[in-house]
CSV table of C-alpha atoms in Angstrom, one decimal:
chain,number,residue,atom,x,y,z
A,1,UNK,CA,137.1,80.3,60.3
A,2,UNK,CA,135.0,77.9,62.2
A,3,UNK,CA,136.8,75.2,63.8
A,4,UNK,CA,136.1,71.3,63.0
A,5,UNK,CA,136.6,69.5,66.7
A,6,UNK,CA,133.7,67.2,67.1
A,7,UNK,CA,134.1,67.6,70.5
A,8,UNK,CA,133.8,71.6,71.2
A,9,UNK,CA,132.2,74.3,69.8
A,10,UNK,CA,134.1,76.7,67.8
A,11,UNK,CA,135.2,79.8,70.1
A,12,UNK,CA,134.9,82.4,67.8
A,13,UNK,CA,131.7,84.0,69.8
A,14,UNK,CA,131.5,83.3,73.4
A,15,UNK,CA,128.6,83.6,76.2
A,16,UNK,CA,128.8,85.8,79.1
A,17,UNK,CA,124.7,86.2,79.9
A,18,UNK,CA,121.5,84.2,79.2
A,19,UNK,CA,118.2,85.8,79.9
A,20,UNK,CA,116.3,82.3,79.4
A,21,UNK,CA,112.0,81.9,79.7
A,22,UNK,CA,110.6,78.3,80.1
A,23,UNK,CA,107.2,78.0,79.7
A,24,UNK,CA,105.9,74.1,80.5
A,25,UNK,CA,103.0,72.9,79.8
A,26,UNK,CA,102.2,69.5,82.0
A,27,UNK,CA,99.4,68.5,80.1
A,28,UNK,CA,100.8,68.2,77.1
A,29,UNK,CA,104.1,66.9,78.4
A,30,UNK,CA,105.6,69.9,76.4
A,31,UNK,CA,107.6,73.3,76.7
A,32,UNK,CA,107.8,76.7,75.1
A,33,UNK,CA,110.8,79.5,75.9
A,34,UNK,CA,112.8,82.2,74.4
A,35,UNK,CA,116.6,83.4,75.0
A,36,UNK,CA,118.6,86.3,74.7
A,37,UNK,CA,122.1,85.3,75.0
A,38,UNK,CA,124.8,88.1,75.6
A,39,UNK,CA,127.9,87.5,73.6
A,40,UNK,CA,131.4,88.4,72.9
A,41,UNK,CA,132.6,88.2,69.3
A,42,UNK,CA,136.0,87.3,68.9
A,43,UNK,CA,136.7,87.1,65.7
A,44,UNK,CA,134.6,88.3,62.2
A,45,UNK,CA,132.0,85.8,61.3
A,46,UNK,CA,128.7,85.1,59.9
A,47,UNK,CA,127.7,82.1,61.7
A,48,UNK,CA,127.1,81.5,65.0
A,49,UNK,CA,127.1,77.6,66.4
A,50,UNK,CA,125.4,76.2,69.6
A,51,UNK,CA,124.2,73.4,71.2
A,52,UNK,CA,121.0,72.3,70.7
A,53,UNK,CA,119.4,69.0,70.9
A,54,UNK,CA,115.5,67.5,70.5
A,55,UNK,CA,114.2,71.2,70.1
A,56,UNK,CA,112.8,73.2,67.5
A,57,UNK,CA,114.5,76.4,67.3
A,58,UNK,CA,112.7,80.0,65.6
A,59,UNK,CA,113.1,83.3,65.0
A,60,UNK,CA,117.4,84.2,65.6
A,61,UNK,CA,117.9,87.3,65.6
A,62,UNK,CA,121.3,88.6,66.4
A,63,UNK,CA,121.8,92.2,67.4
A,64,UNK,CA,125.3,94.5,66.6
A,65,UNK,CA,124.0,97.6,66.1
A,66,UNK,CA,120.9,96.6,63.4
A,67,UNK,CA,118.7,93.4,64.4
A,68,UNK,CA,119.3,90.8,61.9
A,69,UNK,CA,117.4,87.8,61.1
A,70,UNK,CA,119.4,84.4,60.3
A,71,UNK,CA,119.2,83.6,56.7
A,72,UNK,CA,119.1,80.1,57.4
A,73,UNK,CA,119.7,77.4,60.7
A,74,UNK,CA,120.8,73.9,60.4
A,75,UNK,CA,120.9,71.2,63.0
A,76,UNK,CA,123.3,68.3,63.1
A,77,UNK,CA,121.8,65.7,65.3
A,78,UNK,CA,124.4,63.2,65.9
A,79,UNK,CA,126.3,66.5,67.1
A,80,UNK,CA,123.5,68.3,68.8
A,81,UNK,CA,124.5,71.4,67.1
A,82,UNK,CA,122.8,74.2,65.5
A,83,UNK,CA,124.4,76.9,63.2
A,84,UNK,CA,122.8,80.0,62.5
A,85,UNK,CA,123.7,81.5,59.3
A,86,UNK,CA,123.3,85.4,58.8
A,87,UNK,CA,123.3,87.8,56.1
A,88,UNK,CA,125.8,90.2,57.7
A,89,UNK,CA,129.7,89.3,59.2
A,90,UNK,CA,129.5,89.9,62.6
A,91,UNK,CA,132.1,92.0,63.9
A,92,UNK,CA,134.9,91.4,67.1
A,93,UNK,CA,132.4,92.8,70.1
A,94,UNK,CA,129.5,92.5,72.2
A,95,UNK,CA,126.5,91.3,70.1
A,96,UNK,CA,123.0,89.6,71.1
A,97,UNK,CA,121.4,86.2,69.8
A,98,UNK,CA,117.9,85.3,70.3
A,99,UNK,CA,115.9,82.8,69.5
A,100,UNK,CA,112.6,80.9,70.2
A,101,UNK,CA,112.1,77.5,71.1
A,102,UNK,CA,109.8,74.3,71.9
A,103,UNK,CA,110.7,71.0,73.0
A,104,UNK,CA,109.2,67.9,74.6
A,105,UNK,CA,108.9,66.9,78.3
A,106,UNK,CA,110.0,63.5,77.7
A,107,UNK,CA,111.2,61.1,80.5
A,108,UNK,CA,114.6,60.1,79.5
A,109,UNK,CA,115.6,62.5,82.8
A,110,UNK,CA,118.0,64.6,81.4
A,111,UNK,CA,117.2,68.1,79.7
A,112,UNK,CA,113.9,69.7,80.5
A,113,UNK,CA,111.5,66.6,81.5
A,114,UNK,CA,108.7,65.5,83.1
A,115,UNK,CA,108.6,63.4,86.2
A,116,UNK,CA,105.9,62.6,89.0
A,117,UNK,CA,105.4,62.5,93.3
A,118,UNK,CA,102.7,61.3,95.1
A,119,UNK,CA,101.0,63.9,97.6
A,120,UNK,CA,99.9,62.9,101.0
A,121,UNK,CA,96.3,61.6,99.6
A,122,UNK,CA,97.9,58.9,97.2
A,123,UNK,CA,97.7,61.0,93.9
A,124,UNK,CA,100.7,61.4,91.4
A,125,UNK,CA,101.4,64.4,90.6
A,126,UNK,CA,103.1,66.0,87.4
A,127,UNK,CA,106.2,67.9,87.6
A,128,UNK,CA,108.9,69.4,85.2
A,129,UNK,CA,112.5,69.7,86.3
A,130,UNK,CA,115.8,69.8,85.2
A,131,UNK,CA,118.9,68.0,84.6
A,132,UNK,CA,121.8,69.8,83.2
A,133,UNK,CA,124.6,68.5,83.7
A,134,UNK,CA,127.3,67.6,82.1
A,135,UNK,CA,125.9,68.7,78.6
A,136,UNK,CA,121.9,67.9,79.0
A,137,UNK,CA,121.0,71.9,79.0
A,138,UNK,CA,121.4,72.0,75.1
A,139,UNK,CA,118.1,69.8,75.2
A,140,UNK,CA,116.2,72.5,77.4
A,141,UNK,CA,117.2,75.6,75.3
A,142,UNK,CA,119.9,76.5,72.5
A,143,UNK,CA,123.2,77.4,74.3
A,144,UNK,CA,126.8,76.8,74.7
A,145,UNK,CA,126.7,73.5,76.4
A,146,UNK,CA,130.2,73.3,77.3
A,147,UNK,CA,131.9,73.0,81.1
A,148,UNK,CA,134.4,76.3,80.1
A,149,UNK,CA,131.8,78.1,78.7
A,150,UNK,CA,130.5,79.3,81.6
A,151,UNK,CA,127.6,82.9,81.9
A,152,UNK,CA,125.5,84.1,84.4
A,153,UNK,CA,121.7,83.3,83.8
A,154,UNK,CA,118.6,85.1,84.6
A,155,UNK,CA,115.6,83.2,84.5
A,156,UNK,CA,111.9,83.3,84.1
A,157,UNK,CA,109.5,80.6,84.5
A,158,UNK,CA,105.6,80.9,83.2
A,159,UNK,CA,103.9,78.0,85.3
A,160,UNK,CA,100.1,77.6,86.8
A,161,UNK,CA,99.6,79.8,89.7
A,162,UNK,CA,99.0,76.5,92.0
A,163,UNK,CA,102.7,75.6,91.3
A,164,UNK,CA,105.5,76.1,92.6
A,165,UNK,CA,108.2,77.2,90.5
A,166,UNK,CA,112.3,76.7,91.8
A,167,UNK,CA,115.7,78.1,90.4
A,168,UNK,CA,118.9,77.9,91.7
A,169,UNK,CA,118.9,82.2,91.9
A,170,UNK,CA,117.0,83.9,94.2
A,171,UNK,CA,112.9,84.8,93.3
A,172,UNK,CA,113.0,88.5,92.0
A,173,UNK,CA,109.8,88.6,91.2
A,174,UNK,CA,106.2,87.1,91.0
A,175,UNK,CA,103.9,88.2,88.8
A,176,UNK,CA,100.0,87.2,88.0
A,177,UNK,CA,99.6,87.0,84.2
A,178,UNK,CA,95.9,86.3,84.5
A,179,UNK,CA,94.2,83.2,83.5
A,180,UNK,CA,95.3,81.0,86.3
A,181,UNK,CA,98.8,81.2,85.3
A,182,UNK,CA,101.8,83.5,87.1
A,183,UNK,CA,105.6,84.4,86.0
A,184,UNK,CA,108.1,83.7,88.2
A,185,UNK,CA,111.7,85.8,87.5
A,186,UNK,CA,115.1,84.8,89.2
């Protein structure tokens, strides 16, 4: 049964892992990204509800065993939730969610957004950064926005080569994806 707190999601399926991929794009003040989120199912249940605010969220999937799409998603704004309906009753275990996503790199300086700097000859610059907390990372990518929800993360950006892309993990890997553009995976 989901719960009906306002306040918190229900804790019926709980995070332990995201594998998350931003991909900005500067010039059009927007972004792109995917997640895979590990989770634990507590109890049975068809639906799965996040946080999710100013994004448009595709393609979730969840994955027991068989890789099922949702039969239908639903946002409530004023809550910043999304609810992901599927066909099957998920069952007490470890499952996978996935989803696409876009968004807008706004300047309200919370979320995903844009912001500028001025280099040494005078010219502002465009950047995108992040601010997460205390529940702005539901406007950056669907998740469990809460403080005792807490997973480890694995992150990949997809930025131009001529910038310089920063996590809070350590740079595993750097990769040239051709076309003036390189992957960056923490």
């Amino acid at each position: 049964m989901i719960e009906t707190n306002p306040h918190r999601l229900p804790r019926i399926v709980l995070p332990s892992h995201y594998a998350l991929e931003l991909e900005p794009d500067l010039a059009q003040s927007s972004f792109q990204g995917q997640v895979i989120i590990d989770l634990e199912v507590v109890e049975e249940t068809d639906t799965i509800v996040l946080n999710a605010a100013e994004l448009t969220v595709e393609n979730v999937q969840v994955e027991q065993g068989a890789l099922v799409q949702a039969s239908s998603i639903s946002f409530d704004e004023d809550l910043e939730r999304a609810t992901f309906t599927f066909p099957v009753v998920l069952q007490p275990g470890p499952a996978k969610l996935s989803c696409s996503f876009t968004g807008t790199l706004n300047d309200k300086l919370r979320g995903f957004y844009r912001s500028t700097w001025t280099d040494e000859e005078g010219n502002e610059k465009v950047i995108a950064t992040t601010q997460f907390e205390s529940t702005n990372a539901r406007r950056a990518f669907p998740c469990f926005d809460e403080p005792d929800l807490k997973a480890s993360f694995g992150v990949t950006l997809r930025v131009d080569e001529s910038l310089m892309a920063i996590s809070c993990g350590e740079l595993v890997s750097s990769t040239d994806l051709g076309g003036g553009r390189r992957e960056d995976r923490f």
